[in-house]
Amino acid sequence: MHVIKPWRILTCSAARRYKDGSAARGTVGVDSATIALSGRAARKAKLRGVVLGCTTSYNGQSFLASDGVLSLGYSNISFASRAASRFGGRFSYCLVDHLAPRNATSYLTFGPNPAFSSRRPSEGTASCKPAPAPTPAPAGAPGARQTPLVLDHRTRPFYAVTVKGVSVAGELLKIPRAVWDVEQGGGAILDSGTSLTMLAKPAYRAVVAALSKRLAGLPRVTMDPFDYCYNWTSPSGSDVAAPLPMLAVHFAGSARLEPPAKSYVIDAAPGVKCIGLQEGPWPGLSVIGNILQQEHLWEYDLKNRRLRFKRSRCMH
């Protein structure tokens, strides 16, 4: 994406603070942005009325390795909403393993994703990773699942989903239904900007109890910010071959997220693995973070209020 003209309206100052304590100050304004379309033809599209910010100062860990922040939230002023409305009401992303080699790249596109539809968008697709358009797959592609996307004013600007439960090793855990119900102080959202998955206290305790029970034979070690970490190195110096139980998040519509084990029992240090979940307050929202979302393709269909996802190596 390239902004090609300076702001032409009066800007105003702004400040933003994040949950981890990071903060940024700067100015915001409105202008047009020109983006390249994917495909062989060198075409471009202009998005008008885009809210843009310029940071003048910041502090905290969130900005140390970042060139900027792209707003993907459900909001009238977010970049995702503006771009999705221009390209069929959808956007999608695929996140590679957070420990993958640097030549592996996550990507973000705006418009119907061919992996979920056999129709090519008539206006093209905007992509944040220039590449030839992938070969279309028929609707209902193998492994594709979908669940309603809950665009509720109580969870805006986040994208909420209806969770029916969580299972470990095929056993559905005993978690109060209120934990997943927005009207009872619970609910669940997907957040690409949060790394670790945070579960409201009743859900967190049930999940980590089930996982730690199956890891009880490994030596415990201490490592912040995790509660459950294990020495994964055998006396010979090789990794322990401990089987990991399958974790699944069950959504409305019989859709299940079955992430690879490395997304919830994560490598925290050489020879150390931790249950990569954090405890959240109750009442409160649960957050499905980007590590649990990795190696999946996610399509947010804002127009039809559907979330589609499938396992993927993110080869775009």
One Martini backbone bead per residue (centre of mass of N, CA, C, O) as a GRO file, in nm:
protein
  316
    1MET     BB    1   0.099   0.034   0.019
    2HIS     BB    2   0.031   0.382  -0.098
    3VAL     BB    3   0.082   0.704  -0.020
    4ILE     BB    4   0.056   0.987  -0.262
    5LYS     BB    5  -0.059   1.211  -0.063
    6PRO     BB    6  -0.101   1.469   0.113
    7TRP     BB    7  -0.259   1.616   0.342
    8ARG     BB    8  -0.570   1.832   0.299
    9ILE     BB    9  -0.638   1.845   0.603
   10LEU     BB   10  -0.705   1.897   0.911
   11THR     BB   11  -0.536   1.807   1.182
   12CYS     BB   12  -0.506   1.591   1.475
   13SER     BB   13  -0.458   1.494   1.780
   14ALA     BB   14  -0.322   1.181   1.930
   15ALA     BB   15  -0.392   0.896   2.153
   16ARG     BB   16  -0.247   0.566   2.242
   17ARG     BB   17  -0.338   0.278   2.443
   18TYR     BB   18  -0.221  -0.027   2.565
   19LYS     BB   19  -0.243  -0.304   2.764
   20ASP     BB   20   0.090  -0.324   2.792
   21GLY     BB   21   0.157   0.014   2.802
   22SER     BB   22   0.163   0.114   2.537
   23ALA     BB   23   0.239   0.423   2.349
   24ALA     BB   24   0.094   0.691   2.136
   25ARG     BB   25   0.181   0.987   1.941
   26GLY     BB   26  -0.004   1.228   1.725
   27THR     BB   27  -0.149   1.241   1.402
   28VAL     BB   28  -0.459   1.296   1.222
   29GLY     BB   29  -0.615   1.202   0.902
   30VAL     BB   30  -0.751   1.257   0.567
   31ASP     BB   31  -0.729   1.036   0.277
   32SER     BB   32  -0.582   0.891   0.008
   33ALA     BB   33  -0.527   0.554  -0.120
   34THR     BB   34  -0.288   0.358  -0.297
   35ILE     BB   35  -0.331   0.031  -0.444
   36ALA     BB   36  -0.237  -0.278  -0.527
   37LEU     BB   37  -0.319  -0.529  -0.745
   38SER     BB   38  -0.365  -0.836  -0.798
   39GLY     BB   39  -0.192  -0.983  -1.050
   40ARG     BB   40  -0.067  -0.924  -1.365
   41ALA     BB   41  -0.184  -0.661  -1.369
   42ALA     BB   42  -0.097  -0.312  -1.333
   43ARG     BB   43  -0.305  -0.234  -1.091
   44LYS     BB   44  -0.517   0.021  -0.935
   45ALA     BB   45  -0.647   0.164  -0.626
   46LYS     BB   46  -0.874   0.397  -0.471
   47LEU     BB   47  -0.895   0.524  -0.140
   48ARG     BB   48  -1.132   0.702   0.030
   49GLY     BB   49  -1.135   0.826   0.345
   50VAL     BB   50  -0.865   0.774   0.499
   51VAL     BB   51  -0.736   0.702   0.806
   52LEU     BB   52  -0.440   0.871   0.923
   53GLY     BB   53  -0.120   0.824   1.090
   54CYS     BB   54   0.137   1.009   1.284
   55THR     BB   55   0.411   0.935   1.466
   56THR     BB   56   0.604   1.117   1.722
   57SER     BB   57   0.558   0.915   1.975
   58TYR     BB   58   0.690   0.641   2.187
   59ASN     BB   59   0.614   0.350   2.402
   60GLY     BB   60   0.717   0.031   2.420
   61GLN     BB   61   0.704  -0.294   2.279
   62SER     BB   62   0.498  -0.275   2.031
   63PHE     BB   63   0.710  -0.067   1.848
   64LEU     BB   64   1.005  -0.178   1.802
   65ALA     BB   65   0.923  -0.383   1.529
   66SER     BB   66   0.762  -0.141   1.385
   67ASP     BB   67   0.621   0.052   1.112
   68GLY     BB   68   0.316  -0.013   1.197
   69VAL     BB   69  -0.051   0.024   1.200
   70LEU     BB   70  -0.319  -0.184   1.096
   71SER     BB   71  -0.657  -0.143   1.074
   72LEU     BB   72  -0.896  -0.430   1.134
   73GLY     BB   73  -1.138  -0.332   1.252
   74TYR     BB   74  -1.482  -0.276   1.342
   75SER     BB   75  -1.504   0.022   1.158
   76ASN     BB   76  -1.558   0.318   0.992
   77ILE     BB   77  -1.219   0.390   1.010
   78SER     BB   78  -1.105   0.142   0.913
   79PHE     BB   79  -0.922  -0.009   0.676
   80ALA     BB   80  -1.081  -0.272   0.645
   81SER     BB   81  -1.362  -0.147   0.592
   82ARG     BB   82  -1.284   0.023   0.345
   83ALA     BB   83  -1.163  -0.206   0.169
   84ALA     BB   84  -1.393  -0.416   0.182
   85SER     BB   85  -1.613  -0.233   0.048
   86ARG     BB   86  -1.444  -0.230  -0.230
   87PHE     BB   87  -1.401  -0.577  -0.198
   88GLY     BB   88  -1.683  -0.747  -0.121
   89GLY     BB   89  -1.669  -0.750   0.209
   90ARG     BB   90  -1.361  -0.869   0.228
   91PHE     BB   91  -1.109  -1.040   0.433
   92SER     BB   92  -0.768  -1.181   0.458
   93TYR     BB   93  -0.554  -1.418   0.644
   94CYS     BB   94  -0.210  -1.549   0.692
   95LEU     BB   95  -0.032  -1.722   0.954
   96VAL     BB   96   0.262  -1.798   1.040
   97ASP     BB   97   0.486  -1.929   1.209
   98HIS     BB   98   0.653  -1.756   1.463
   99LEU     BB   99   0.921  -1.966   1.402
  100ALA     BB  100   0.972  -1.915   1.124
  101PRO     BB  101   1.134  -1.850   0.872
  102ARG     BB  102   1.197  -1.547   0.708
  103ASN     BB  103   1.087  -1.663   0.419
  104ALA     BB  104   0.828  -1.659   0.569
  105THR     BB  105   0.490  -1.528   0.482
  106SER     BB  106   0.255  -1.332   0.555
  107TYR     BB  107  -0.094  -1.238   0.468
  108LEU     BB  108  -0.304  -0.981   0.300
  109THR     BB  109  -0.649  -0.949   0.190
  110PHE     BB  110  -0.889  -0.800  -0.042
  111GLY     BB  111  -1.150  -0.997  -0.083
  112PRO     BB  112  -1.231  -1.271  -0.228
  113ASN     BB  113  -1.119  -1.588  -0.161
  114PRO     BB  114  -1.033  -1.849  -0.369
  115ALA     BB  115  -1.025  -2.074  -0.140
  116PHE     BB  116  -1.366  -2.024  -0.104
  117SER     BB  117  -1.395  -1.951  -0.422
  118SER     BB  118  -1.479  -1.969  -0.778
  119ARG     BB  119  -1.493  -1.663  -0.778
  120ARG     BB  120  -1.400  -1.378  -0.934
  121PRO     BB  121  -1.334  -1.070  -0.881
  122SER     BB  122  -1.415  -0.793  -1.078
  123GLU     BB  123  -1.211  -0.570  -0.915
  124GLY     BB  124  -1.031  -0.730  -0.760
  125THR     BB  125  -0.737  -0.765  -0.544
  126ALA     BB  126  -0.609  -0.674  -0.246
  127SER     BB  127  -0.254  -0.676  -0.154
  128CYS     BB  128   0.019  -0.713   0.095
  129LYS     BB  129   0.131  -0.938  -0.126
  130PRO     BB  130   0.277  -0.951  -0.402
  131ALA     BB  131   0.097  -1.169  -0.632
  132PRO     BB  132  -0.026  -1.414  -0.777
  133ALA     BB  133  -0.309  -1.549  -0.824
  134PRO     BB  134  -0.466  -1.797  -0.705
  135THR     BB  135  -0.608  -2.084  -0.752
  136PRO     BB  136  -0.911  -2.168  -0.771
  137ALA     BB  137  -1.155  -2.288  -0.550
  138PRO     BB  138  -1.405  -2.454  -0.461
  139ALA     BB  139  -1.667  -2.453  -0.301
  140GLY     BB  140  -1.597  -2.629  -0.030
  141ALA     BB  141  -1.325  -2.678   0.047
  142PRO     BB  142  -1.108  -2.866   0.184
  143GLY     BB  143  -1.135  -2.781   0.533
  144ALA     BB  144  -1.360  -2.586   0.525
  145ARG     BB  145  -1.493  -2.339   0.752
  146GLN     BB  146  -1.791  -2.208   0.932
  147THR     BB  147  -1.904  -1.904   1.103
  148PRO     BB  148  -2.045  -1.676   1.269
  149LEU     BB  149  -2.023  -1.325   1.263
  150VAL     BB  150  -2.000  -1.111   1.543
  151LEU     BB  151  -2.143  -0.773   1.515
  152ASP     BB  152  -2.125  -0.628   1.809
  153HIS     BB  153  -2.144  -0.344   2.002
  154ARG     BB  154  -2.006  -0.485   2.263
  155THR     BB  155  -1.729  -0.571   2.074
  156ARG     BB  156  -1.644  -0.328   1.961
  157PRO     BB  157  -1.392  -0.366   1.712
  158PHE     BB  158  -1.446  -0.664   1.736
  159TYR     BB  159  -1.443  -1.012   1.650
  160ALA     BB  160  -1.699  -1.229   1.699
  161VAL     BB  161  -1.772  -1.552   1.847
  162THR     BB  162  -1.935  -1.864   1.886
  163VAL     BB  163  -1.882  -2.056   2.163
  164LYS     BB  164  -1.939  -2.397   2.276
  165GLY     BB  165  -1.633  -2.508   2.324
  166VAL     BB  166  -1.378  -2.722   2.482
  167SER     BB  167  -1.130  -2.962   2.382
  168VAL     BB  168  -0.946  -3.251   2.517
  169ALA     BB  169  -0.892  -3.537   2.377
  170GLY     BB  170  -1.219  -3.530   2.302
  171GLU     BB  171  -1.297  -3.369   2.567
  172LEU     BB  172  -1.545  -3.197   2.702
  173LEU     BB  173  -1.545  -2.927   2.887
  174LYS     BB  174  -1.628  -2.775   3.201
  175ILE     BB  175  -1.794  -2.486   3.095
  176PRO     BB  176  -1.955  -2.219   3.137
  177ARG     BB  177  -2.174  -2.067   2.924
  178ALA     BB  178  -2.124  -1.768   3.012
  179VAL     BB  179  -1.834  -1.736   2.893
  180TRP     BB  180  -1.975  -1.720   2.580
  181ASP     BB  181  -2.173  -1.480   2.686
  182VAL     BB  182  -2.234  -1.154   2.645
  183GLU     BB  183  -2.497  -1.119   2.828
  184GLN     BB  184  -2.303  -1.259   3.080
  185GLY     BB  185  -1.993  -1.131   3.039
  186GLY     BB  186  -1.881  -1.262   2.785
  187GLY     BB  187  -1.706  -1.408   2.528
  188ALA     BB  188  -1.553  -1.403   2.186
  189ILE     BB  189  -1.243  -1.322   2.018
  190LEU     BB  190  -1.059  -1.212   1.739
  191ASP     BB  191  -0.692  -1.132   1.748
  192SER     BB  192  -0.418  -1.028   1.555
  193GLY     BB  193  -0.280  -0.831   1.795
  194THR     BB  194  -0.269  -1.094   1.972
  195SER     BB  195  -0.081  -1.353   2.075
  196LEU     BB  196  -0.208  -1.460   2.328
  197THR     BB  197  -0.433  -1.656   2.467
  198MET     BB  198  -0.733  -1.546   2.641
  199LEU     BB  199  -0.899  -1.677   2.923
  200ALA     BB  200  -1.137  -1.700   3.111
  201LYS     BB  201  -1.104  -1.832   3.411
  202PRO     BB  202  -1.283  -2.093   3.378
  203ALA     BB  203  -1.150  -2.180   3.109
  204TYR     BB  204  -0.855  -2.180   3.181
  205ARG     BB  205  -0.863  -2.392   3.414
  206ALA     BB  206  -0.975  -2.624   3.241
  207VAL     BB  207  -0.754  -2.637   3.021
  208VAL     BB  208  -0.489  -2.655   3.195
  209ALA     BB  209  -0.574  -2.907   3.348
  210ALA     BB  210  -0.589  -3.097   3.101
  211LEU     BB  211  -0.298  -3.049   2.996
  212SER     BB  212  -0.123  -3.091   3.260
  213LYS     BB  213  -0.208  -3.384   3.312
  214ARG     BB  214  -0.048  -3.482   3.037
  215LEU     BB  215   0.238  -3.331   3.167
  216ALA     BB  216   0.325  -3.449   3.455
  217GLY     BB  217   0.609  -3.604   3.370
  218LEU     BB  218   0.727  -3.321   3.361
  219PRO     BB  219   0.935  -3.080   3.437
  220ARG     BB  220   0.911  -2.794   3.610
  221VAL     BB  221   0.913  -2.446   3.520
  222THR     BB  222   1.009  -2.101   3.526
  223MET     BB  223   0.814  -1.858   3.312
  224ASP     BB  224   0.762  -1.566   3.198
  225PRO     BB  225   0.404  -1.538   3.165
  226PHE     BB  226   0.382  -1.833   3.262
  227ASP     BB  227   0.236  -2.113   3.444
  228TYR     BB  228   0.318  -2.356   3.227
  229CYS     BB  229   0.630  -2.524   3.242
  230TYR     BB  230   0.879  -2.731   3.055
  231ASN     BB  231   1.113  -2.974   3.042
  232TRP     BB  232   1.220  -3.089   2.702
  233THR     BB  233   1.484  -3.238   2.810
  234SER     BB  234   1.687  -3.487   2.797
  235PRO     BB  235   1.973  -3.629   2.920
  236SER     BB  236   2.087  -3.636   2.612
  237GLY     BB  237   1.959  -3.346   2.481
  238SER     BB  238   1.693  -3.417   2.375
  239ASP     BB  239   1.384  -3.421   2.287
  240VAL     BB  240   1.091  -3.490   2.412
  241ALA     BB  241   0.848  -3.758   2.341
  242ALA     BB  242   0.568  -3.596   2.398
  243PRO     BB  243   0.247  -3.627   2.392
  244LEU     BB  244  -0.011  -3.426   2.254
  245PRO     BB  245  -0.303  -3.300   2.303
  246MET     BB  246  -0.598  -3.227   2.157
  247LEU     BB  247  -0.714  -2.910   2.062
  248ALA     BB  248  -1.055  -2.762   2.066
  249VAL     BB  249  -1.263  -2.523   1.906
  250HIS     BB  250  -1.611  -2.466   1.937
  251PHE     BB  251  -1.840  -2.363   1.705
  252ALA     BB  252  -2.079  -2.245   1.546
  253GLY     BB  253  -2.183  -2.482   1.306
  254SER     BB  254  -1.959  -2.719   1.361
  255ALA     BB  255  -1.703  -2.566   1.404
  256ARG     BB  256  -1.338  -2.629   1.411
  257LEU     BB  257  -1.050  -2.556   1.598
  258GLU     BB  258  -0.731  -2.731   1.508
  259PRO     BB  259  -0.452  -2.677   1.626
  260PRO     BB  260  -0.144  -2.701   1.651
  261ALA     BB  261   0.042  -2.780   1.922
  262LYS     BB  262   0.250  -2.532   1.884
  263SER     BB  263   0.006  -2.315   1.955
  264TYR     BB  264  -0.026  -2.421   2.286
  265VAL     BB  265   0.268  -2.561   2.294
  266ILE     BB  266   0.533  -2.358   2.336
  267ASP     BB  267   0.828  -2.212   2.246
  268ALA     BB  268   1.019  -2.030   2.498
  269ALA     BB  269   1.287  -2.206   2.503
  270PRO     BB  270   1.549  -2.385   2.523
  271GLY     BB  271   1.389  -2.679   2.628
  272VAL     BB  272   1.109  -2.503   2.644
  273LYS     BB  273   0.766  -2.547   2.734
  274CYS     BB  274   0.439  -2.385   2.701
  275ILE     BB  275   0.137  -2.287   2.796
  276GLY     BB  276  -0.016  -2.058   2.558
  277LEU     BB  277  -0.181  -1.922   2.809
  278GLN     BB  278  -0.415  -1.687   2.955
  279GLU     BB  279  -0.553  -1.522   3.222
  280GLY     BB  280  -0.872  -1.392   3.259
  281PRO     BB  281  -1.126  -1.218   3.343
  282TRP     BB  282  -1.417  -1.253   3.567
  283PRO     BB  283  -1.571  -1.101   3.384
  284GLY     BB  284  -1.506  -1.162   3.026
  285LEU     BB  285  -1.319  -1.176   2.756
  286SER     BB  286  -1.212  -1.384   2.508
  287VAL     BB  287  -0.889  -1.447   2.336
  288ILE     BB  288  -0.791  -1.517   2.007
  289GLY     BB  289  -0.486  -1.545   1.906
  290ASN     BB  290  -0.228  -1.557   1.666
  291ILE     BB  291  -0.101  -1.832   1.747
  292LEU     BB  292  -0.371  -1.997   1.724
  293GLN     BB  293  -0.408  -1.894   1.409
  294GLN     BB  294  -0.188  -2.029   1.287
  295GLU     BB  295  -0.191  -2.197   0.990
  296HIS     BB  296  -0.433  -2.013   0.883
  297LEU     BB  297  -0.715  -1.928   0.697
  298TRP     BB  298  -0.884  -1.606   0.704
  299GLU     BB  299  -1.232  -1.504   0.653
  300TYR     BB  300  -1.393  -1.185   0.644
  301ASP     BB  301  -1.749  -1.154   0.614
  302LEU     BB  302  -1.917  -0.865   0.643
  303LYS     BB  303  -2.168  -0.884   0.464
  304ASN     BB  304  -2.251  -1.200   0.576
  305ARG     BB  305  -2.141  -1.280   0.854
  306ARG     BB  306  -1.860  -1.455   0.802
  307LEU     BB  307  -1.640  -1.722   0.906
  308ARG     BB  308  -1.350  -1.844   0.745
  309PHE     BB  309  -1.160  -2.161   0.763
  310LYS     BB  310  -0.818  -2.304   0.720
  311ARG     BB  311  -0.572  -2.490   0.658
  312SER     BB  312  -0.230  -2.349   0.614
  313ARG     BB  313   0.092  -2.249   0.460
  314CYS     BB  314   0.081  -1.966   0.320
  315MET     BB  315   0.071  -2.008  -0.003
  316HIS     BB  316   0.026  -1.728  -0.228
   0.00000   0.00000   0.00000
